[in-house]
Tab-separated table of C-alpha atoms and ligand atoms in Angstrom:
chain	number	residue	atom	x	y	z
A	902	MET	CA	84.110	79.487	84.944
A	903	ASP	CA	87.753	78.505	84.232
A	904	TYR	CA	90.338	81.199	84.376
A	905	GLY	CA	92.976	78.802	83.008
A	906	ILE	CA	95.040	78.765	86.104
A	907	GLU	CA	96.047	75.816	88.175
A	908	ALA	CA	93.985	75.616	91.230
A	909	GLY	CA	96.225	73.608	93.629
A	910	ARG	CA	98.645	76.082	94.867
A	911	LYS	CA	101.928	76.019	96.780
A	912	LEU	CA	102.779	78.295	99.601
A	913	GLU	CA	101.662	81.837	98.904
A	914	GLU	CA	102.461	85.090	100.545
A	915	ALA	CA	101.137	88.469	100.986
A	916	CYS	CA	103.939	90.039	102.787
A	917	GLY	CA	105.729	93.191	103.841
A	918	VAL	CA	109.290	93.879	102.681
A	919	CYS	CA	111.870	96.610	103.391
A	920	GLY	CA	115.611	97.325	103.657
A	921	GLY	CA	118.158	100.052	103.214
A	922	TYR	CA	121.640	101.223	102.863
A	923	ALA	CA	123.360	104.010	104.729
A	924	ALA	CA	126.856	104.850	105.910
A	925	ASP	CA	126.002	106.008	109.304
A	926	GLN	CA	122.645	104.831	110.449
A	927	PRO	CA	121.466	101.971	112.795
A	928	LEU	CA	119.896	100.095	109.968
A	929	ALA	CA	118.873	96.962	111.829
A	930	PHE	CA	117.260	99.197	114.377
A	931	LEU	CA	115.418	101.340	111.694
A	932	THR	CA	114.256	98.240	109.738
A	933	CYS	CA	112.635	96.822	112.901
A	934	PHE	CA	110.647	99.951	113.132
A	935	ALA	CA	109.811	99.851	109.493
A	936	LEU	CA	108.502	96.198	110.233
A	937	TYR	CA	106.228	97.382	112.938
A	938	ALA	CA	104.725	99.846	110.440
A	939	LEU	CA	104.182	96.817	107.956
A	940	GLN	CA	103.038	94.411	110.634
A	941	HIS	CA	99.272	94.563	109.085
A	942	ARG	CA	100.860	92.928	105.941
A	943	GLY	CA	101.802	89.798	107.795
A	944	GLN	CA	101.717	88.374	111.419
A	945	GLU	CA	103.089	84.875	110.775
A	946	SER	CA	106.803	85.458	110.943
A	947	ALA	CA	109.308	88.408	110.926
A	948	GLY	CA	112.938	88.630	110.328
A	949	ILE	CA	115.843	90.961	109.662
A	950	ALA	CA	119.212	90.447	107.843
A	951	ALA	CA	121.803	93.231	108.592
A	952	GLY	CA	125.589	93.859	108.290
A	953	PRO	CA	127.940	93.055	107.271
A	954	GLY	CA	129.542	92.635	110.685
A	955	GLU	CA	132.932	90.936	111.611
A	956	GLY	CA	134.320	88.642	108.939
A	957	ARG	CA	131.951	90.461	106.524
A	958	LYS	CA	129.256	88.060	107.495
A	959	LEU	CA	125.435	89.079	107.558
A	960	TRP	CA	123.660	88.890	110.930
A	961	VAL	CA	120.194	87.299	110.499
A	962	LYS	CA	117.336	86.743	112.838
A	963	ARG	CA	114.001	85.411	111.961
A	964	GLY	CA	111.258	83.742	113.761
A	965	MET	CA	107.627	82.913	114.088
A	966	GLY	CA	105.151	85.591	115.335
A	967	LEU	CA	104.789	89.243	115.535
A	968	VAL	CA	107.723	91.738	115.224
A	969	SER	CA	107.678	92.129	119.051
A	970	ASP	CA	107.970	88.425	119.495
A	971	VAL	CA	110.871	88.076	117.302
A	972	PHE	CA	112.615	91.234	118.361
A	973	PRO	CA	111.430	91.865	121.941
A	974	GLU	CA	114.482	94.155	122.765
A	975	THR	CA	114.268	96.585	119.883
A	976	ALA	CA	117.022	98.818	121.299
A	977	ASP	CA	119.487	95.944	121.352
A	978	LEU	CA	119.494	96.101	117.327
A	979	LYS	CA	121.418	99.392	117.664
A	980	GLY	CA	124.331	97.256	118.322
A	981	ILE	CA	124.197	95.337	115.093
A	982	LEU	CA	127.009	96.890	112.832
A	983	GLY	CA	126.972	97.436	109.249
A	984	ARG	CA	125.622	99.667	106.398
A	985	LEU	CA	122.656	97.662	105.312
A	986	ALA	CA	119.542	95.739	106.316
A	987	VAL	CA	116.567	93.881	104.781
A	988	GLY	CA	113.420	92.992	106.714
A	989	HIS	CA	110.313	90.830	106.080
A	990	VAL	CA	106.959	90.186	107.699
A	991	ARG	CA	105.030	87.236	106.352
A	992	TYR	CA	101.330	86.480	105.880
A	993	SER	CA	101.279	83.006	104.510
A	994	TYR	CA	98.515	80.732	103.285
A	995	GLY	CA	98.539	77.706	101.108
A	996	GLU	CA	100.658	74.575	101.854
A	997	GLY	CA	103.560	74.894	104.103
A	998	GLY	CA	102.359	78.235	105.565
A	999	LYS	CA	103.063	77.366	109.229
A	1000	ASN	CA	106.564	76.016	108.472
A	1001	PRO	CA	109.240	78.098	110.355
A	1002	GLU	CA	111.755	77.318	107.683
A	1003	ASN	CA	109.864	79.506	105.299
A	1004	SER	CA	110.335	82.716	107.534
A	1005	GLN	CA	112.420	85.334	105.781
A	1006	PRO	CA	114.856	87.048	104.927
A	1007	LEU	CA	116.137	83.734	103.626
A	1008	ARG	CA	120.036	83.636	103.953
A	1009	LEU	CA	122.017	81.480	101.774
A	1010	ARG	CA	125.780	81.040	100.810
A	1011	TYR	CA	126.953	80.650	97.387
A	1012	ARG	CA	130.323	80.881	95.598
A	1013	HIS	CA	130.381	84.685	95.590
A	1014	GLY	CA	129.425	85.025	99.123
A	1015	GLU	CA	126.118	85.496	101.016
A	1016	LEU	CA	122.685	86.409	99.890
A	1017	ALA	CA	119.673	87.400	102.127
A	1018	ILE	CA	116.281	87.736	100.397
A	1019	ALA	CA	112.896	88.946	101.344
A	1020	HIS	CA	109.951	88.532	98.972
A	1021	ASN	CA	106.338	89.719	98.624
A	1022	GLY	CA	103.996	88.247	96.038
A	1023	ASN	CA	103.622	84.951	94.173
A	1024	ILE	CA	105.693	83.794	91.204
A	1025	LEU	CA	103.400	81.717	88.970
A	1026	ASN	CA	106.007	79.630	87.138
A	1027	SER	CA	107.973	78.757	90.186
A	1028	ARG	CA	107.014	75.024	90.137
A	1029	GLU	CA	108.454	74.741	86.424
A	1030	LEU	CA	111.666	76.713	87.413
A	1031	ARG	CA	112.116	74.643	90.488
A	1032	GLU	CA	111.765	71.387	88.481
A	1033	GLU	CA	114.373	72.554	86.017
A	1034	LEU	CA	116.879	73.491	88.816
A	1035	GLU	CA	116.186	70.229	90.583
A	1036	ALA	CA	116.875	68.209	87.508
A	1037	GLN	CA	120.250	70.080	87.431
A	1038	GLY	CA	120.875	68.921	91.061
A	1039	ALA	CA	119.537	71.845	93.112
A	1040	ILE	CA	118.274	70.895	96.628
A	1041	PHE	CA	115.692	73.265	98.011
A	1042	GLN	CA	115.064	73.606	101.772
A	1043	THR	CA	112.010	75.872	101.815
A	1044	ASP	CA	108.856	76.537	99.648
A	1045	THR	CA	109.654	80.132	99.215
A	1046	ASP	CA	110.088	82.132	96.016
A	1047	SER	CA	113.044	83.710	97.787
A	1048	GLU	CA	114.878	80.469	97.701
A	1049	LEU	CA	114.001	79.930	93.983
A	1050	LEU	CA	115.503	83.357	93.148
A	1051	ALA	CA	118.654	82.543	95.157
A	1052	HIS	CA	119.330	79.196	93.402
A	1053	MET	CA	118.727	81.007	89.978
A	1054	VAL	CA	121.249	83.656	90.874
A	1055	ALA	CA	123.838	81.224	92.275
A	1056	ARG	CA	123.654	79.388	88.940
A	1057	GLN	CA	124.534	82.488	87.017
A	1058	GLY	CA	128.347	82.567	86.518
A	1059	SER	CA	128.575	86.353	87.203
A	1060	SER	CA	129.932	87.656	90.447
A	1061	SER	CA	128.043	90.767	90.091
A	1062	LEU	CA	124.638	90.265	91.799
A	1063	GLU	CA	123.092	92.993	89.456
A	1064	ASP	CA	124.230	91.262	86.325
A	1065	ALA	CA	122.972	87.966	87.612
A	1066	LEU	CA	119.639	89.513	88.269
A	1067	LEU	CA	119.441	90.926	84.806
A	1068	GLU	CA	119.632	87.545	83.455
A	1069	VAL	CA	117.353	85.834	85.920
A	1070	VAL	CA	114.465	88.265	86.739
A	1071	PRO	CA	112.968	88.168	83.153
A	1072	ARG	CA	112.445	84.549	83.479
A	1073	LEU	CA	110.034	85.062	86.549
A	1074	LYS	CA	106.357	85.220	85.789
A	1075	GLY	CA	103.908	86.558	88.281
A	1076	ALA	CA	103.777	89.322	90.974
A	1077	PHE	CA	106.936	90.054	93.028
A	1078	ALA	CA	108.470	92.808	95.088
A	1079	PHE	CA	111.944	91.545	96.256
A	1080	VAL	CA	114.433	93.384	98.587
A	1081	LEU	CA	117.744	91.552	98.829
A	1082	THR	CA	121.367	91.988	99.683
A	1083	ASP	CA	124.720	90.284	99.176
A	1084	GLY	CA	126.217	92.255	102.006
A	1085	HIS	CA	127.634	94.966	99.705
A	1086	LYS	CA	124.485	96.537	98.358
A	1087	VAL	CA	120.721	96.386	98.751
A	1088	ILE	CA	118.543	95.836	95.724
A	1089	GLY	CA	114.755	96.444	95.260
A	1090	LEU	CA	112.954	94.765	92.412
A	1091	ARG	CA	109.333	95.016	91.202
A	1092	ASP	CA	107.678	92.719	88.702
A	1093	GLY	CA	106.834	93.853	85.180
A	1094	TYR	CA	103.229	94.551	86.010
A	1095	GLY	CA	103.856	96.405	89.289
A	1096	ILE	CA	101.130	94.252	90.974
A	1097	ARG	CA	102.778	94.386	94.470
A	1098	PRO	CA	103.791	97.870	95.812
A	1099	LEU	CA	107.341	99.073	96.513
A	1100	SER	CA	108.679	102.559	97.224
A	1101	LEU	CA	111.828	104.373	97.666
A	1102	ALA	CA	112.791	107.019	100.437
A	1103	SER	CA	115.822	108.939	101.486
A	1104	LEU	CA	117.283	108.589	104.996
A	1105	ASP	CA	117.869	112.276	105.858
A	1106	GLY	CA	120.741	112.671	103.247
A	1107	ASP	CA	122.537	109.495	104.419
A	1108	GLY	CA	121.434	106.614	102.305
A	1109	TYR	CA	118.130	105.152	101.130
A	1110	PHE	CA	115.361	102.803	102.277
A	1111	LEU	CA	112.927	100.690	100.440
A	1112	ALA	CA	109.503	99.462	101.683
A	1113	SER	CA	106.177	97.914	100.569
A	1114	GLU	CA	104.256	100.777	102.027
A	1115	THR	CA	104.970	104.477	102.582
A	1116	CYS	CA	103.738	104.319	106.240
A	1117	ALA	CA	107.115	102.516	106.994
A	1118	PHE	CA	108.993	105.687	105.784
A	1119	ASP	CA	107.020	107.887	108.298
A	1120	THR	CA	107.978	105.543	111.178
A	1121	ILE	CA	111.635	105.975	110.679
A	1122	GLY	CA	111.719	109.561	109.480
A	1123	ALA	CA	112.516	108.728	105.894
A	1124	SER	CA	111.499	111.120	103.028
A	1125	PHE	CA	109.580	109.383	100.281
A	1126	ILE	CA	111.052	109.824	96.829
A	1127	ARG	CA	108.927	107.690	94.598
A	1128	ASP	CA	107.303	104.281	93.846
A	1129	LEU	CA	109.428	101.780	91.875
A	1130	GLU	CA	108.457	101.552	88.312
A	1131	PRO	CA	107.322	98.103	87.078
A	1132	GLY	CA	110.216	95.998	86.000
A	1133	GLU	CA	112.677	98.413	87.761
A	1134	MET	CA	115.725	97.274	89.790
A	1135	VAL	CA	116.876	99.949	92.368
A	1136	VAL	CA	120.370	99.457	93.582
A	1137	LEU	CA	121.452	101.089	97.053
A	1138	ASP	CA	125.200	100.911	97.660
A	1139	GLU	CA	128.155	103.251	98.761
A	1140	ALA	CA	127.822	105.160	95.508
A	1141	GLY	CA	124.200	106.022	96.443
A	1142	MET	CA	121.225	104.925	94.423
A	1143	HIS	CA	120.982	103.811	90.867
A	1144	SER	CA	118.271	102.205	88.836
A	1145	ARG	CA	118.103	99.663	85.999
A	1146	LYS	CA	115.317	98.406	84.019
A	1147	VAL	CA	115.401	94.520	84.268
A	1148	ILE	CA	112.156	93.667	82.355
A	1149	GLU	CA	111.208	95.110	78.977
A	1150	ASN	CA	107.677	95.707	77.861
A	1151	THR	CA	106.236	96.631	81.168
A	1152	CYS	CA	102.793	98.048	82.305
A	1153	SER	CA	101.311	99.294	85.458
A	1154	ARG	CA	98.776	97.140	87.113
A	1155	LEU	CA	98.790	97.907	90.894
A	1156	CYS	CA	96.621	95.528	92.846
A	1157	MET	CA	93.185	97.219	93.641
A	1158	PHE	CA	92.725	95.178	96.704
A	1159	GLU	CA	95.659	97.116	98.259
A	1160	TYR	CA	93.467	100.264	98.295
A	1161	ILE	CA	90.344	98.339	99.399
A	1162	TYR	CA	91.579	96.209	102.190
A	1163	PHE	CA	95.329	95.371	102.388
A	1164	ALA	CA	97.385	98.539	102.617
A	1165	ARG	CA	97.414	100.909	105.803
A	1166	PRO	CA	95.300	104.064	105.592
A	1167	ASP	CA	98.245	106.338	106.079
A	1168	SER	CA	100.048	104.952	103.148
A	1169	ASN	CA	100.067	106.394	99.583
A	1170	LEU	CA	100.083	104.211	96.639
A	1171	GLN	CA	100.735	105.558	93.164
A	1172	GLY	CA	100.350	108.981	94.936
A	1173	LYS	CA	96.892	108.285	96.332
A	1174	ASN	CA	96.411	108.176	99.936
A	1175	VAL	CA	94.617	104.962	100.974
A	1176	HIS	CA	92.379	106.534	103.614
A	1177	LEU	CA	91.106	109.188	101.135
A	1178	VAL	CA	90.385	106.555	98.593
A	1179	ARG	CA	88.496	104.448	101.129
A	1180	ARG	CA	86.344	107.510	102.195
A	1181	GLU	CA	85.533	108.171	98.567
A	1182	LEU	CA	84.544	104.575	98.081
A	1183	GLY	CA	82.216	105.121	100.841
A	1184	ARG	CA	80.717	108.177	99.380
A	1185	GLN	CA	80.290	106.452	95.926
A	1186	LEU	CA	78.559	103.562	97.698
A	1187	ALA	CA	76.049	105.977	99.406
A	1188	ARG	CA	75.130	107.343	95.933
A	1189	GLU	CA	74.848	103.844	94.380
A	1190	HIS	CA	73.096	102.048	97.236
A	1191	PRO	CA	71.267	104.517	99.638
A	1192	ALA	CA	69.465	102.979	102.546
A	1193	ASP	CA	66.508	104.222	104.656
A	1194	ALA	CA	68.425	103.909	108.036
A	1195	ASP	CA	69.167	105.584	111.341
A	1196	ILE	CA	72.909	105.164	111.672
A	1197	VAL	CA	75.903	103.990	109.681
A	1198	SER	CA	78.725	101.908	111.271
A	1199	GLY	CA	81.897	100.397	109.894
A	1200	VAL	CA	83.548	97.195	110.537
A	1201	PRO	CA	86.932	98.017	112.332
A	1202	ASP	CA	89.608	98.783	111.192
A	1203	SER	CA	89.650	98.570	107.335
A	1204	SER	CA	85.960	99.881	106.737
A	1205	ILE	CA	85.888	102.887	109.080
A	1206	ALA	CA	87.058	105.382	106.247
A	1207	ALA	CA	84.480	103.969	103.927
A	1208	ALA	CA	81.816	104.218	106.583
A	1209	SER	CA	82.574	107.841	107.371
A	1210	GLY	CA	82.435	108.583	103.688
A	1211	PHE	CA	78.972	106.866	103.450
A	1212	ALA	CA	77.550	108.587	106.318
A	1213	GLU	CA	78.763	112.057	105.164
A	1214	GLU	CA	77.274	111.535	101.660
A	1215	ALA	CA	74.045	109.947	103.066
A	1216	GLY	CA	73.570	112.788	105.726
A	1217	LEU	CA	73.330	110.066	108.344
A	1218	PRO	CA	75.150	109.836	111.783
A	1219	TYR	CA	78.260	107.861	111.925
A	1220	GLU	CA	78.285	105.807	114.850
A	1221	MET	CA	80.806	103.343	116.497
A	1222	GLY	CA	78.468	100.190	116.461
A	1223	LEU	CA	81.306	97.727	116.670
A	1224	VAL	CA	84.536	97.607	118.761
A	1225	LYS	CA	87.485	95.501	117.891
A	1226	ASN	CA	89.780	93.931	120.477
A	1227	ARG	CA	93.117	94.443	118.907
A	1228	TYR	CA	94.923	92.327	121.404
A	1229	ILE	CA	93.434	88.903	121.036
A	1230	GLY	CA	95.577	87.893	118.103
A	1231	ARG	CA	94.663	84.748	116.088
A	1232	THR	CA	92.728	83.042	118.956
A	1233	PHE	CA	89.541	81.240	117.852
A	1234	ILE	CA	88.934	79.558	121.372
A	1235	LYS	CA	85.841	80.950	123.129
A	1236	PRO	CA	85.811	81.181	126.972
A	1237	THR	CA	82.484	79.473	127.712
A	1238	GLN	CA	80.427	76.769	126.190
A	1239	LYS	CA	77.457	79.141	125.853
A	1240	MET	CA	79.479	81.572	123.787
A	1241	ARG	CA	80.800	78.808	121.658
A	1242	GLU	CA	77.308	77.421	121.000
A	1243	GLU	CA	76.024	81.013	120.182
A	1244	GLY	CA	78.915	81.823	117.981
A	1245	VAL	CA	79.817	85.029	119.926
A	1246	ASP	CA	82.602	86.795	118.345
A	1247	ILE	CA	85.442	87.571	120.921
A	1248	LYS	CA	87.198	90.023	118.562
A	1249	LEU	CA	84.260	92.163	117.525
A	1250	ASN	CA	81.803	93.392	120.208
A	1251	PRO	CA	78.851	95.564	119.472
A	1252	VAL	CA	78.061	98.845	121.385
A	1253	LYS	CA	74.454	97.690	122.390
A	1254	LYS	CA	73.368	101.273	123.440
A	1255	ILE	CA	74.211	102.631	120.039
A	1256	VAL	CA	72.715	99.727	117.961
A	1257	GLU	CA	69.549	98.868	119.995
A	1258	GLY	CA	66.326	99.553	118.083
A	1259	LYS	CA	68.219	101.152	115.263
A	1260	ARG	CA	68.197	100.587	111.434
A	1261	VAL	CA	71.788	100.109	110.860
A	1262	VAL	CA	73.880	100.513	107.640
A	1263	LEU	CA	76.848	98.398	108.314
A	1264	ILE	CA	79.871	99.023	106.071
A	1265	ASP	CA	82.416	96.321	105.134
A	1266	ASP	CA	85.304	96.814	102.759
A	1267	SER	CA	84.776	93.382	100.899
A	1268	ILE	CA	83.034	90.108	100.952
A	1269	VAL	CA	85.170	87.077	100.086
A	1270	ARG	CA	83.656	83.743	101.464
A	1271	GLY	CA	80.788	85.423	103.343
A	1272	THR	CA	81.584	83.986	106.718
A	1273	THR	CA	82.539	87.482	108.223
A	1274	SER	CA	79.250	88.926	106.952
A	1275	VAL	CA	76.987	86.256	108.421
A	1276	LYS	CA	78.832	86.613	111.717
A	1277	LEU	CA	78.400	90.580	111.566
A	1278	ILE	CA	74.757	90.588	110.775
A	1279	LYS	CA	74.214	88.161	113.724
A	1280	ILE	CA	76.083	90.367	116.145
A	1281	MET	CA	74.028	93.469	114.942
A	1282	ARG	CA	70.714	91.660	115.501
A	1283	ARG	CA	71.674	90.195	118.708
A	1284	ALA	CA	72.656	93.633	119.927
A	1285	GLY	CA	69.119	94.716	119.027
A	1286	ALA	CA	69.331	96.302	115.616
A	1287	SER	CA	65.966	96.488	113.990
A	1288	GLU	CA	67.341	96.357	110.440
A	1289	VAL	CA	70.874	95.625	109.074
A	1290	HIS	CA	71.648	96.861	105.657
A	1291	LEU	CA	75.065	95.562	104.545
A	1292	ARG	CA	77.041	97.940	102.128
A	1293	ILE	CA	80.269	96.738	100.497
A	1294	ALA	CA	82.888	99.199	99.512
A	1295	SER	CA	84.087	97.124	96.496
A	1296	PRO	CA	82.586	94.889	93.814
A	1297	PRO	CA	81.729	91.265	94.426
A	1298	VAL	CA	84.918	89.024	94.456
A	1299	ILE	CA	84.424	86.367	91.835
A	1300	GLY	CA	87.974	85.234	91.328
A	1301	SER	CA	90.971	83.894	93.324
A	1302	CYS	CA	94.154	85.829	93.543
A	1303	TYR	CA	97.382	84.289	92.125
A	1304	TYR	CA	99.581	87.378	92.931
A	1305	GLY	CA	99.853	87.284	96.659
A	1306	ILE	CA	96.489	88.255	98.328
A	1307	ASP	CA	94.636	85.645	100.407
A	1308	ILE	CA	91.596	84.978	98.295
A	1309	PRO	CA	90.507	81.404	97.867
A	1310	ASP	CA	89.503	79.412	94.923
A	1311	PRO	CA	86.195	80.403	93.235
A	1312	GLY	CA	84.396	77.425	94.722
A	1313	GLU	CA	84.658	79.152	98.148
A	1314	LEU	CA	83.634	82.703	96.940
A	1315	ILE	CA	80.037	83.647	97.822
A	1316	ALA	CA	79.664	85.914	94.872
A	1317	TYR	CA	81.049	83.363	92.413
A	1318	ASN	CA	78.565	80.690	93.551
A	1319	ASN	CA	75.343	82.786	94.002
A	1320	ARG	CA	73.452	85.422	92.176
A	1321	PRO	CA	73.470	88.920	93.808
A	1322	ALA	CA	69.692	88.608	94.639
A	1323	GLU	CA	70.420	85.455	96.675
A	1324	ILE	CA	73.121	87.036	98.815
A	1325	PRO	CA	70.992	89.050	101.416
A	1326	GLU	CA	69.151	85.811	102.442
A	1327	LEU	CA	72.174	83.731	102.578
A	1328	ILE	CA	73.917	86.127	105.010
A	1329	GLY	CA	70.827	87.193	106.835
A	1330	ALA	CA	70.841	90.923	105.934
A	1331	ASP	CA	67.828	93.054	105.112
A	1332	SER	CA	69.583	94.259	102.149
A	1333	VAL	CA	73.101	94.014	100.536
A	1334	GLY	CA	74.728	96.542	98.089
A	1335	TYR	CA	78.092	96.142	96.471
A	1336	LEU	CA	79.857	98.987	94.918
A	1337	GLY	CA	80.025	98.798	91.109
A	1338	MET	CA	83.238	98.623	89.251
A	1339	GLU	CA	82.815	101.849	87.495
A	1340	ARG	CA	82.376	103.827	90.794
A	1341	THR	CA	85.153	101.816	92.554
A	1342	ILE	CA	87.519	102.969	89.699
A	1343	GLU	CA	86.329	106.602	90.109
A	1344	ALA	CA	87.015	106.476	93.705
A	1345	VAL	CA	90.628	105.188	93.267
A	1346	SER	CA	91.062	107.806	90.455
A	1347	LEU	CA	93.531	105.696	88.372
A	1348	SER	CA	92.417	104.486	84.988
A	1349	PRO	CA	91.070	100.825	84.754
A	1350	GLY	CA	94.226	100.000	82.709
A	1351	GLU	CA	96.439	100.903	85.676
A	1352	LEU	CA	95.098	98.377	88.075
A	1353	CYS	CA	94.964	94.698	88.652
A	1354	ARG	CA	91.272	93.935	89.123
A	1355	ALA	CA	91.478	90.137	88.463
A	1356	CYS	CA	89.638	89.096	91.522
A	1357	PHE	CA	86.699	91.272	90.593
A	1358	THR	CA	86.765	90.677	86.864
A	1359	GLY	CA	88.291	87.432	86.259
A	1360	ASP	CA	90.663	89.098	83.749
A	1361	TYR	CA	94.109	88.067	84.909
A	1362	PRO	CA	96.968	90.301	83.600
A	1363	VAL	CA	99.580	87.516	84.008
A	1364	LEU	CA	98.923	83.993	83.349
B	2358	LIG	P1	84.908	86.424	104.254
B	2358	LIG	O1	84.710	86.319	105.630
B	2358	LIG	O2	85.690	85.362	103.661
B	2358	LIG	O3	83.942	87.022	103.370
B	2358	LIG	O4	86.162	87.646	104.372
B	2358	LIG	C1	85.853	88.982	104.092
B	2358	LIG	C2	86.278	89.953	105.443
B	2358	LIG	O5	87.600	89.624	105.648
B	2358	LIG	C3	86.108	91.293	105.227
B	2358	LIG	O6	85.618	91.684	106.496
B	2358	LIG	C4	87.393	91.768	104.950
B	2358	LIG	O7	87.653	93.016	105.646
B	2358	LIG	C5	88.545	90.703	105.294
B	2358	LIG	N1	89.286	90.479	104.259
B	2358	LIG	C6	89.271	90.583	102.966
B	2358	LIG	N2	90.301	90.184	102.204
B	2358	LIG	C7	91.168	89.591	103.121
B	2358	LIG	C8	92.360	88.966	103.042
B	2358	LIG	N3	92.887	88.773	101.803
B	2358	LIG	N4	92.985	88.396	104.083
B	2358	LIG	C9	92.290	88.635	105.478
B	2358	LIG	N5	91.102	89.241	105.516
B	2358	LIG	C10	90.409	89.673	104.469
């Protein structure tokens, strides 16, 4: 299958962005808490730009690691002066992913002052736009789409950031949610398909805050107002909040994978609570693929809601068959040779007394390459499960994502390379059942036209 999209890709990112403007709030401090709430969207690097402070300059701190690594003394951020802040957490993959230079917000100086930019998504025509700018003498220091936007803005003659963006943004193809500042205002931007989420909240009557997910608002006591429209630019400044349409001919295609895996369960996307959607996915899955079993278990954390919905619908007990160690981070080193040889997982441990001798329905939110599934089935069998029936709360993933979710090229996808009937044997399960597209859409309760489902259908909204 050829989806007509270039396979070799640059740095790609599935990140979390946020930022706000207020006359009398400790914005750098609040932004740090918002980043804690968005940490699941990226653990590679974190950063905040805030100010302006003395000399009207922006303060910027960014670095590799978790929010707590980069900002170990959160309380110190109360001392950062200024009316605005922008924050970013990064989940990177593709080339250049580990380069600290690529951490954000990116700060640049240009003839009209400073810019600090945070980006979530992936701009498809970035190579072409970069080459065009390089031909005009631009020198790029990072691989990020944020720097591309900065160069494009800087080349516009206008001293008004809004006017420059009105010219530049319609030239960007792909998925993006930007939060940026010039030290005077904070601007939120969403692509014309609304693929990546971005929402707006008020800060207790004093200013506004933008974030990739609504869970960030709860963490800082902000009140949700609405999601940004596709192609909308929201400007936060001393006059309050105003909005302009930057892209004509928009439509709504929110990423379905946000509901299935990526977003936090306490967030609402397009007014739908992620946890409730996942529970409904589980219920639908039990109707479509029932199993003769004794217990239902979910893979922590993203599949717990679907597993509880499955158990409820199937009338089976929900049990905690697997426990996840949340503190081990990205370590893949195993403590002993025997554990290495047996492929024991140090992040997921079975509760043997629960699983032993049981026919287990194991729920996972998705299968991408299939490596996790192979590991999970082994863990369950080693713990003594008599049967393992894997149920997946989404359709088979058959296409890569070009819009900012880490899904590899089709050659690596188990469902692209194999027929459904071959998958149980390949991963070692007694049976496998994927939730069909129709029921998945029913669970999300948006119309199929309101979602980007490209990784499940191969039908890409933006090429
Ligand atoms: P795989 O091992 O490649 O089949 O990946 C599927 C597993 O990774 C599932 O357990 C998912 O919960 C999780 N997963 C799905 N999508 C992603 C993603 N974009 N990034 C990280 N993990 C993911």
